[in-house]
Tab-separated table of C-alpha atoms and ligand atoms in Angstrom:
chain	number	residue	atom	x	y	z
A	15	UNK	CA	-17.012	-51.104	18.688
A	16	UNK	CA	-13.537	-51.957	17.468
A	17	UNK	CA	-10.609	-53.169	19.594
A	18	UNK	CA	-8.972	-49.704	19.730
A	19	UNK	CA	-12.116	-48.052	20.898
A	20	UNK	CA	-12.665	-50.622	23.617
A	21	UNK	CA	-9.076	-50.441	24.802
A	22	UNK	CA	-9.379	-46.515	24.872
A	23	UNK	CA	-12.600	-46.630	26.814
A	24	UNK	CA	-11.204	-48.977	29.384
A	25	UNK	CA	-7.940	-46.952	29.801
A	26	UNK	CA	-9.944	-43.717	30.277
A	27	UNK	CA	-12.172	-45.334	32.791
A	28	UNK	CA	-9.149	-46.898	34.759
A	29	UNK	CA	-6.971	-43.874	34.656
A	30	UNK	CA	-9.251	-42.122	37.099
A	31	UNK	CA	-10.507	-45.034	39.210
A	32	UNK	CA	-9.059	-45.072	42.634
A	33	UNK	CA	-10.046	-47.396	45.561
A	34	UNK	CA	-9.571	-47.048	49.196
A	35	UNK	CA	-8.538	-49.912	51.359
A	36	UNK	CA	-9.836	-50.347	54.890
A	37	UNK	CA	-7.403	-50.784	57.655
A	38	UNK	CA	-9.728	-53.291	59.364
A	39	UNK	CA	-9.684	-55.565	56.418
A	40	UNK	CA	-6.180	-56.789	57.435
A	41	UNK	CA	-6.958	-57.611	61.181
A	42	UNK	CA	-8.084	-60.792	62.630
A	43	UNK	CA	-11.903	-60.845	62.409
A	44	UNK	CA	-14.688	-63.298	62.494
A	45	UNK	CA	-18.236	-63.769	63.306
A	46	UNK	CA	-20.219	-63.602	66.465
A	47	UNK	CA	-19.414	-67.188	67.007
A	48	UNK	CA	-15.692	-66.672	67.158
A	49	UNK	CA	-12.605	-65.696	65.331
A	50	UNK	CA	-10.186	-67.798	63.281
A	51	UNK	CA	-6.812	-66.320	63.644
A	52	UNK	CA	-4.483	-65.952	60.593
A	53	UNK	CA	-0.781	-65.970	60.769
A	54	UNK	CA	-0.474	-63.093	58.263
A	55	UNK	CA	-3.157	-60.900	60.025
A	56	UNK	CA	-2.005	-57.388	60.867
A	57	UNK	CA	-1.898	-56.520	64.682
A	58	UNK	CA	-0.717	-53.047	64.653
A	59	UNK	CA	-1.376	-49.939	62.640
A	60	UNK	CA	2.146	-50.237	61.178
A	61	UNK	CA	1.366	-53.711	59.827
A	62	UNK	CA	-1.976	-52.424	58.230
A	63	UNK	CA	0.099	-49.576	56.532
A	64	UNK	CA	2.702	-52.190	55.328
A	65	UNK	CA	-0.101	-54.383	53.871
A	66	UNK	CA	-1.677	-51.455	52.249
A	67	UNK	CA	1.640	-50.412	50.683
A	68	UNK	CA	2.152	-53.763	49.244
A	69	UNK	CA	-1.334	-53.638	47.632
A	70	UNK	CA	-0.745	-50.208	46.158
A	71	UNK	CA	2.602	-51.364	44.844
A	72	UNK	CA	0.976	-54.251	43.072
A	73	UNK	CA	-2.165	-52.396	41.807
A	74	UNK	CA	-1.071	-48.731	41.642
A	75	UNK	CA	-4.658	-47.625	42.349
A	76	UNK	CA	-4.947	-47.773	46.270
A	77	UNK	CA	-3.054	-44.829	47.528
A	78	UNK	CA	-5.061	-44.271	50.705
A	79	UNK	CA	-5.886	-46.291	53.812
A	80	UNK	CA	-9.282	-45.869	55.566
A	81	UNK	CA	-8.824	-45.548	59.286
A	82	UNK	CA	-11.137	-46.625	62.081
A	83	UNK	CA	-10.331	-44.137	64.874
A	84	UNK	CA	-10.877	-46.493	67.974
A	85	UNK	CA	-8.674	-49.272	66.468
A	86	UNK	CA	-6.056	-47.187	64.598
A	87	UNK	CA	-5.817	-44.007	66.579
A	88	UNK	CA	-6.425	-45.252	70.113
A	89	UNK	CA	-5.247	-41.982	71.573
A	90	UNK	CA	-7.383	-39.976	69.285
A	91	UNK	CA	-5.747	-36.649	68.070
A	92	UNK	CA	-2.739	-37.623	70.025
A	93	UNK	CA	-2.138	-40.503	67.666
A	94	UNK	CA	-1.960	-38.321	64.573
A	95	UNK	CA	1.892	-37.896	64.542
A	96	UNK	CA	2.238	-41.748	64.483
A	97	UNK	CA	-0.107	-41.915	61.508
A	98	UNK	CA	1.907	-39.096	59.880
A	99	UNK	CA	5.171	-40.939	60.277
A	100	UNK	CA	3.657	-44.141	58.834
A	101	UNK	CA	2.230	-42.274	55.833
A	102	UNK	CA	5.749	-41.088	55.137
A	103	UNK	CA	7.367	-44.434	55.680
A	104	UNK	CA	5.008	-46.446	53.493
A	105	UNK	CA	3.965	-43.772	51.027
A	106	UNK	CA	0.215	-44.388	51.682
A	107	UNK	CA	-1.935	-41.508	52.780
A	108	UNK	CA	-4.605	-41.663	55.409
A	109	UNK	CA	-8.018	-41.956	53.812
A	110	UNK	CA	-11.435	-41.663	55.265
A	111	UNK	CA	-11.766	-41.293	59.051
A	112	UNK	CA	-14.272	-43.622	60.531
A	113	UNK	CA	-15.635	-42.935	63.945
A	114	UNK	CA	-16.513	-45.775	66.222
A	115	UNK	CA	-19.917	-45.210	67.945
A	116	UNK	CA	-20.513	-49.009	68.593
A	117	UNK	CA	-18.000	-50.402	70.932
A	118	UNK	CA	-17.922	-48.467	74.121
A	119	UNK	CA	-20.149	-49.951	77.027
A	120	UNK	CA	-21.895	-46.498	77.368
A	121	UNK	CA	-23.423	-47.128	73.875
A	122	UNK	CA	-25.491	-50.060	74.906
A	123	UNK	CA	-28.557	-48.061	74.329
A	124	UNK	CA	-27.281	-46.053	71.574
A	125	UNK	CA	-24.670	-43.417	70.859
A	126	UNK	CA	-26.012	-40.193	69.201
A	127	UNK	CA	-29.532	-41.458	69.901
A	128	UNK	CA	-28.954	-42.563	73.417
A	129	UNK	CA	-31.763	-41.251	75.776
A	130	UNK	CA	-28.927	-40.174	78.114
A	131	UNK	CA	-27.722	-36.689	77.148
A	132	UNK	CA	-24.268	-37.353	78.672
A	133	UNK	CA	-23.785	-40.343	76.291
A	134	UNK	CA	-24.852	-38.348	73.275
A	135	UNK	CA	-22.372	-35.763	74.327
A	136	UNK	CA	-19.636	-38.393	74.444
A	137	UNK	CA	-20.555	-39.508	71.037
A	138	UNK	CA	-20.606	-35.944	69.781
A	139	UNK	CA	-17.214	-35.240	71.249
A	140	UNK	CA	-15.869	-38.367	69.477
A	141	UNK	CA	-17.326	-37.235	66.133
A	142	UNK	CA	-15.678	-33.785	66.609
A	143	UNK	CA	-12.394	-35.314	67.549
A	144	UNK	CA	-12.722	-37.354	64.283
A	145	UNK	CA	-13.166	-34.081	62.302
A	146	UNK	CA	-10.096	-32.690	63.979
A	147	UNK	CA	-8.022	-35.851	63.284
A	148	UNK	CA	-9.138	-35.682	59.506
A	149	UNK	CA	-8.217	-32.038	59.566
A	150	UNK	CA	-4.732	-32.654	60.873
A	151	UNK	CA	-4.273	-35.582	58.461
A	152	UNK	CA	-5.682	-33.851	55.457
A	153	UNK	CA	-8.408	-36.402	55.030
A	154	UNK	CA	-11.481	-35.277	53.264
A	155	UNK	CA	-14.166	-37.657	54.538
A	156	UNK	CA	-15.453	-38.351	57.881
A	157	UNK	CA	-17.771	-41.420	57.605
A	158	UNK	CA	-19.852	-42.309	60.656
A	159	UNK	CA	-21.779	-45.523	60.695
A	160	UNK	CA	-24.466	-45.262	63.404
A	161	UNK	CA	-25.260	-48.629	64.938
A	162	UNK	CA	-27.975	-47.278	67.116
A	163	UNK	CA	-31.369	-48.896	67.365
A	164	UNK	CA	-33.530	-50.915	69.574
A	165	UNK	CA	-34.518	-54.632	69.835
A	166	UNK	CA	-38.069	-54.583	70.989
A	167	UNK	CA	-41.110	-52.588	69.975
A	168	UNK	CA	-42.123	-49.807	72.344
A	169	UNK	CA	-38.820	-49.713	74.120
A	170	UNK	CA	-37.573	-46.489	72.515
A	171	UNK	CA	-39.057	-43.359	70.955
A	172	UNK	CA	-37.998	-43.530	67.323
A	173	UNK	CA	-39.119	-39.988	66.720
A	174	UNK	CA	-37.268	-38.455	69.549
A	175	UNK	CA	-34.240	-40.233	68.521
A	176	UNK	CA	-34.428	-38.617	65.048
A	177	UNK	CA	-34.268	-35.204	66.617
A	178	UNK	CA	-31.242	-36.093	68.623
A	179	UNK	CA	-29.381	-37.307	65.385
A	180	UNK	CA	-30.471	-34.010	63.552
A	181	UNK	CA	-28.947	-31.968	66.374
A	182	UNK	CA	-25.652	-33.822	66.464
A	183	UNK	CA	-25.095	-34.145	62.760
A	184	UNK	CA	-25.636	-30.388	62.370
A	185	UNK	CA	-23.096	-29.628	65.007
A	186	UNK	CA	-20.619	-32.052	63.348
A	187	UNK	CA	-21.279	-30.342	60.104
A	188	UNK	CA	-20.500	-26.918	61.542
A	189	UNK	CA	-17.135	-28.096	62.559
A	190	UNK	CA	-16.086	-29.321	59.105
A	191	UNK	CA	-13.439	-27.468	57.127
A	192	UNK	CA	-14.631	-26.135	53.821
A	193	UNK	CA	-13.174	-29.137	51.814
A	194	UNK	CA	-14.346	-31.837	54.317
A	195	UNK	CA	-17.415	-33.937	53.853
A	196	UNK	CA	-19.481	-35.889	56.283
A	197	UNK	CA	-20.597	-39.260	54.692
A	198	UNK	CA	-23.771	-40.718	56.450
A	199	UNK	CA	-24.002	-44.532	56.122
A	200	UNK	CA	-27.132	-46.567	56.505
A	201	UNK	CA	-27.817	-50.236	57.356
A	202	UNK	CA	-31.169	-51.924	57.789
A	203	UNK	CA	-30.367	-54.094	60.910
A	204	UNK	CA	-27.524	-55.496	63.023
A	205	UNK	CA	-26.614	-54.961	65.736
A	206	UNK	CA	-30.214	-53.728	66.409
A	207	UNK	CA	-32.827	-56.261	65.511
A	208	UNK	CA	-36.189	-54.256	65.723
A	209	UNK	CA	-35.280	-50.738	64.565
A	210	UNK	CA	-32.162	-49.158	63.367
A	211	UNK	CA	-32.008	-45.281	63.593
A	212	UNK	CA	-30.548	-44.904	60.132
A	213	UNK	CA	-32.045	-47.808	58.457
A	214	UNK	CA	-32.042	-46.858	54.752
A	215	UNK	CA	-31.036	-44.350	52.092
A	216	UNK	CA	-34.000	-42.217	52.680
A	217	UNK	CA	-33.254	-41.618	56.250
A	218	UNK	CA	-29.510	-41.079	55.557
A	219	UNK	CA	-30.448	-38.648	52.783
A	220	UNK	CA	-32.717	-36.528	54.987
A	221	UNK	CA	-30.166	-36.316	57.806
A	222	UNK	CA	-27.467	-35.296	55.402
A	223	UNK	CA	-29.624	-32.553	53.795
A	224	UNK	CA	-30.577	-31.278	57.166
A	225	UNK	CA	-26.920	-31.391	58.374
A	226	UNK	CA	-25.784	-29.150	55.519
A	227	UNK	CA	-24.204	-28.980	52.031
A	228	UNK	CA	-21.018	-30.951	52.862
A	229	UNK	CA	-22.931	-33.977	54.073
A	230	UNK	CA	-23.634	-36.823	51.597
A	231	UNK	CA	-24.860	-40.297	51.719
A	232	UNK	CA	-22.496	-43.298	51.768
A	233	UNK	CA	-23.840	-46.466	50.153
A	234	UNK	CA	-22.443	-49.703	51.532
A	235	UNK	CA	-23.352	-52.342	49.068
A	236	UNK	CA	-23.964	-54.888	51.788
A	237	UNK	CA	-26.381	-52.911	53.750
A	238	UNK	CA	-29.643	-53.598	51.832
A	239	UNK	CA	-32.371	-56.187	51.995
A	240	UNK	CA	-32.404	-58.976	49.528
A	241	UNK	CA	-33.586	-57.968	46.061
A	242	UNK	CA	-33.346	-54.254	46.818
A	243	UNK	CA	-32.492	-52.443	43.546
A	244	UNK	CA	-29.243	-50.810	44.649
A	245	UNK	CA	-28.443	-49.179	41.295
A	246	UNK	CA	-31.798	-47.232	41.421
A	247	UNK	CA	-30.807	-45.866	44.868
A	248	UNK	CA	-27.531	-44.815	43.350
A	249	UNK	CA	-29.297	-43.211	40.327
A	250	UNK	CA	-31.445	-41.137	42.748
A	251	UNK	CA	-28.483	-40.142	44.807
A	252	UNK	CA	-26.600	-39.062	41.694
A	253	UNK	CA	-29.513	-37.124	40.528
A	254	UNK	CA	-29.747	-35.286	43.768
A	255	UNK	CA	-25.919	-34.836	43.998
A	256	UNK	CA	-26.070	-36.554	47.287
A	257	UNK	CA	-23.982	-39.645	46.619
A	258	UNK	CA	-20.765	-39.232	48.623
A	259	UNK	CA	-19.174	-42.641	48.178
A	260	UNK	CA	-19.377	-46.404	48.572
A	261	UNK	CA	-18.365	-49.150	50.999
A	262	UNK	CA	-17.886	-51.894	48.418
A	263	UNK	CA	-18.404	-55.593	49.272
A	264	UNK	CA	-20.866	-58.331	48.455
A	265	UNK	CA	-23.445	-60.147	50.388
A	266	UNK	CA	-25.545	-63.232	50.158
A	267	UNK	CA	-27.708	-63.142	53.404
A	268	UNK	CA	-26.986	-60.062	55.511
A	269	UNK	CA	-24.071	-57.736	55.992
A	270	UNK	CA	-21.622	-60.526	54.986
A	271	UNK	CA	-18.736	-58.337	53.969
A	272	UNK	CA	-17.660	-60.705	51.213
A	273	UNK	CA	-15.398	-59.889	48.304
A	274	UNK	CA	-16.911	-57.549	45.802
A	275	UNK	CA	-18.614	-59.145	42.998
A	276	UNK	CA	-18.251	-62.704	44.407
A	277	UNK	CA	-21.921	-63.321	44.562
A	278	UNK	CA	-23.454	-60.939	42.070
A	279	UNK	CA	-20.988	-59.295	39.807
A	280	UNK	CA	-23.894	-58.014	37.490
A	281	UNK	CA	-25.122	-55.884	40.370
A	282	UNK	CA	-21.829	-54.037	40.750
A	283	UNK	CA	-21.757	-53.706	36.937
A	284	UNK	CA	-25.102	-52.003	37.020
A	285	UNK	CA	-24.083	-49.669	39.718
A	286	UNK	CA	-20.938	-48.605	37.870
A	287	UNK	CA	-23.106	-48.062	34.857
A	288	UNK	CA	-25.202	-45.602	36.668
A	289	UNK	CA	-22.077	-43.714	37.736
A	290	UNK	CA	-20.411	-43.638	34.398
A	291	UNK	CA	-23.544	-42.702	32.590
A	292	UNK	CA	-23.951	-39.833	35.068
A	293	UNK	CA	-20.343	-38.809	34.779
A	294	UNK	CA	-20.568	-38.807	31.011
A	295	UNK	CA	-23.131	-36.010	31.036
A	296	UNK	CA	-21.726	-32.485	30.932
A	297	UNK	CA	-21.711	-30.550	34.121
A	298	UNK	CA	-22.114	-33.703	36.271
A	299	UNK	CA	-19.284	-33.645	38.768
A	300	UNK	CA	-20.190	-35.396	41.940
A	301	UNK	CA	-17.202	-36.624	43.782
A	302	UNK	CA	-17.582	-40.351	44.617
A	303	UNK	CA	-15.224	-42.089	47.071
A	304	UNK	CA	-14.822	-45.824	46.292
A	305	UNK	CA	-14.014	-47.445	49.534
A	306	UNK	CA	-13.779	-51.254	50.216
A	307	UNK	CA	-15.482	-52.367	53.577
A	308	UNK	CA	-14.783	-56.131	53.792
A	309	UNK	CA	-13.531	-58.433	56.452
A	310	UNK	CA	-12.209	-61.759	55.370
A	311	UNK	CA	-12.328	-64.358	58.141
A	312	UNK	CA	-11.426	-67.282	56.010
A	313	UNK	CA	-9.586	-66.053	53.015
A	314	UNK	CA	-6.058	-64.564	53.261
A	315	UNK	CA	-6.454	-60.919	53.804
A	316	UNK	CA	-3.955	-59.323	51.526
A	317	UNK	CA	-4.779	-61.804	48.644
A	318	UNK	CA	-8.601	-61.044	49.071
A	319	UNK	CA	-7.870	-57.334	48.934
A	320	UNK	CA	-5.857	-57.628	45.671
A	321	UNK	CA	-8.641	-59.728	44.327
A	322	UNK	CA	-11.148	-57.175	45.229
A	323	UNK	CA	-9.288	-54.295	43.558
A	324	UNK	CA	-8.865	-56.464	40.427
A	325	UNK	CA	-12.462	-57.253	40.385
A	326	UNK	CA	-13.539	-53.666	40.855
A	327	UNK	CA	-11.360	-52.637	38.038
A	328	UNK	CA	-12.764	-55.328	35.717
A	329	UNK	CA	-16.341	-54.573	36.497
A	330	UNK	CA	-15.679	-50.742	36.089
A	331	UNK	CA	-13.949	-51.531	32.708
A	332	UNK	CA	-16.906	-53.644	31.641
A	333	UNK	CA	-19.375	-50.801	32.510
A	334	UNK	CA	-17.166	-48.407	30.496
A	335	UNK	CA	-17.894	-50.520	27.355
A	336	UNK	CA	-21.471	-49.655	27.315
A	337	UNK	CA	-22.126	-47.507	24.383
A	338	UNK	CA	-24.164	-44.754	26.073
A	339	UNK	CA	-25.224	-42.885	22.935
A	340	UNK	CA	-26.493	-46.005	21.334
A	341	UNK	CA	-28.154	-47.174	24.540
A	342	UNK	CA	-29.979	-43.701	24.791
A	343	UNK	CA	-31.331	-44.100	21.270
A	344	UNK	CA	-32.523	-47.563	21.938
A	345	UNK	CA	-34.114	-46.700	25.172
A	346	UNK	CA	-36.038	-43.785	23.651
A	347	UNK	CA	-37.293	-45.966	20.829
A	348	UNK	CA	-38.242	-48.581	23.562
A	349	UNK	CA	-36.269	-51.200	21.627
A	350	UNK	CA	-36.203	-53.393	24.733
A	351	UNK	CA	-34.420	-56.418	23.528
A	352	UNK	CA	-31.807	-54.464	21.598
A	353	UNK	CA	-31.154	-52.160	24.543
A	354	UNK	CA	-30.831	-55.085	27.002
A	355	UNK	CA	-28.544	-56.928	24.637
A	356	UNK	CA	-26.330	-53.964	24.165
A	357	UNK	CA	-26.229	-53.570	28.025
A	358	UNK	CA	-25.695	-57.260	28.749
A	359	UNK	CA	-22.942	-57.799	26.087
A	360	UNK	CA	-20.684	-55.203	27.735
A	361	UNK	CA	-21.164	-57.215	31.021
A	362	UNK	CA	-20.046	-60.428	29.151
A	363	UNK	CA	-17.167	-59.013	27.406
A	364	UNK	CA	-13.910	-60.414	28.685
A	365	UNK	CA	-12.065	-57.260	29.598
A	366	UNK	CA	-9.204	-58.930	31.303
A	367	UNK	CA	-6.696	-58.640	28.487
A	368	UNK	CA	-7.576	-54.932	28.135
A	369	UNK	CA	-7.080	-54.237	31.913
A	370	UNK	CA	-3.798	-56.189	31.857
A	371	UNK	CA	-2.668	-54.097	28.874
A	372	UNK	CA	-3.628	-50.963	30.795
A	373	UNK	CA	-1.581	-52.186	33.862
A	374	UNK	CA	1.573	-52.808	31.718
A	375	UNK	CA	1.172	-49.308	30.235
A	376	UNK	CA	1.397	-48.017	33.811
A	377	UNK	CA	4.487	-50.092	34.514
A	378	UNK	CA	2.492	-52.160	36.922
A	379	UNK	CA	2.434	-56.069	37.111
A	380	UNK	CA	-0.167	-57.365	34.645
A	381	UNK	CA	-1.496	-59.885	37.074
A	382	UNK	CA	-1.300	-58.405	40.591
A	383	UNK	CA	-2.385	-61.634	42.339
A	384	UNK	CA	0.336	-63.617	40.629
A	385	UNK	CA	2.846	-60.916	41.391
A	386	UNK	CA	1.780	-60.973	45.069
A	387	UNK	CA	2.368	-64.777	45.100
A	388	UNK	CA	5.779	-64.391	43.427
A	389	UNK	CA	6.809	-61.583	45.735
A	390	UNK	CA	6.692	-63.816	48.789
A	391	UNK	CA	5.165	-61.043	50.813
A	392	UNK	CA	2.461	-63.117	52.380
A	393	UNK	CA	4.922	-65.891	53.308
A	394	UNK	CA	7.216	-63.316	54.925
A	395	UNK	CA	4.553	-61.602	56.977
A	396	UNK	CA	3.177	-64.937	57.974
A	397	UNK	CA	6.495	-65.903	59.450
A	398	UNK	CA	7.069	-62.648	61.019
A	399	UNK	CA	3.577	-62.369	62.546
A	400	UNK	CA	2.672	-65.877	63.316
A	401	UNK	CA	3.831	-66.087	66.866
A	402	UNK	CA	1.989	-62.784	67.831
A	403	UNK	CA	-1.160	-64.005	66.014
A	404	UNK	CA	-1.034	-67.363	67.820
A	405	UNK	CA	-1.215	-65.909	71.187
A	406	UNK	CA	-3.582	-62.982	70.608
A	407	UNK	CA	-6.559	-62.315	72.704
A	408	UNK	CA	-8.549	-60.744	69.806
A	409	UNK	CA	-10.278	-57.528	69.404
A	410	UNK	CA	-12.066	-56.786	66.191
A	411	UNK	CA	-9.168	-54.914	64.682
B	19	RM4	C1	-20.496	-51.865	59.749
B	19	RM4	C2	-20.358	-50.847	58.730
B	19	RM4	C3	-19.216	-49.826	58.971
B	19	RM4	C4	-18.000	-50.587	59.329
B	19	RM4	C5	-18.219	-51.513	60.474
B	19	RM4	C6	-16.915	-52.168	60.840
B	19	RM4	O1	-21.299	-52.830	59.420
B	19	RM4	O2	-20.367	-51.298	57.421
B	19	RM4	O3	-18.981	-49.087	57.815
B	19	RM4	O4	-16.982	-49.525	59.669
B	19	RM4	O5	-19.213	-52.437	59.990
B	20	MN	MN1	-19.606	-50.039	55.830
B	21	MN	MN1	-21.245	-53.292	57.150
């Protein structure tokens, strides 16, 4: 492949690659052992919009901000006008709407799987409010993560809880606008340690199918057991046209929410390859939302988010260099070494000059991290927000 072809492939891939930033990625966060406060952390929804706008200005590819309802729209639907005003002021659109089914005291024994019908009703009402918020904001995706589960064998009926989830998801689906989607996320454990009600992609898939055609599966890359083959899950979901989107991050041990590709960039490359090879086939049109779900308790938040976007683009660009036609021939001939070498060499290609050239072509800074440093943005917000951050009694976001 000559230089021109490489640069064309990278440009074509990046032209359509958009990434959503999570509002909660800018807030003070930590671990269950405590939180380290950062002077530049965002304390209000306005500060989160401001940070997102800065990142979009530097990268040009992050026009939307994912919102967590409990933290960003504390008055629910009543908070919509405020979000609208911020969208206008910062020229960032509200992205996915994330319900919060894990913080209220009532959810101690579950939300949509709680044995108490009143609590399940509260959870349903919240989900329906989220659909309405999304409708008013013109957001396409409602992405619930259900943290429900139990800690000890025999303490809950797993089967009964499946039925409750089915009921609630079908009611939420019935409330969707024709262009809205319900993205069902899964996670193997935490906060529950014995069983989690939606623990893997099979459970999420089944629930999505039962809910209706606008329900799809959301793959959070950090929500898998060690050694699980995530790209195979992605290939299946693509095949079934059931992949709704991603929460991108990396992990070493559990749901670590580390920067994308910081531990295993080859894995993200392999996932992107599945997506690009699927999209290259005629007629394949699944719409895939690329969202970030990270929380940086040690790294600077704005810097880490820029780093993530850059990393995502580089890995996407690498995956775009796989010669799919040639790979298909080699796979059919079972030329194992040749096929693997073709695949691997795309991964090892240094695409950074090509990605930088693409940015310059878009009138964007060629090195967004450097541009961020030179802009003085983080210094400024550190000064402005330091006092507030020093005295804060923290909530997650
Ligand atoms: C969960 C899950 C959800 C996210 C929360 C904060 O582990 O990944 O998507 O909204 O964390
Ligand atoms: Mn997630
Ligand atoms: Mn998570």
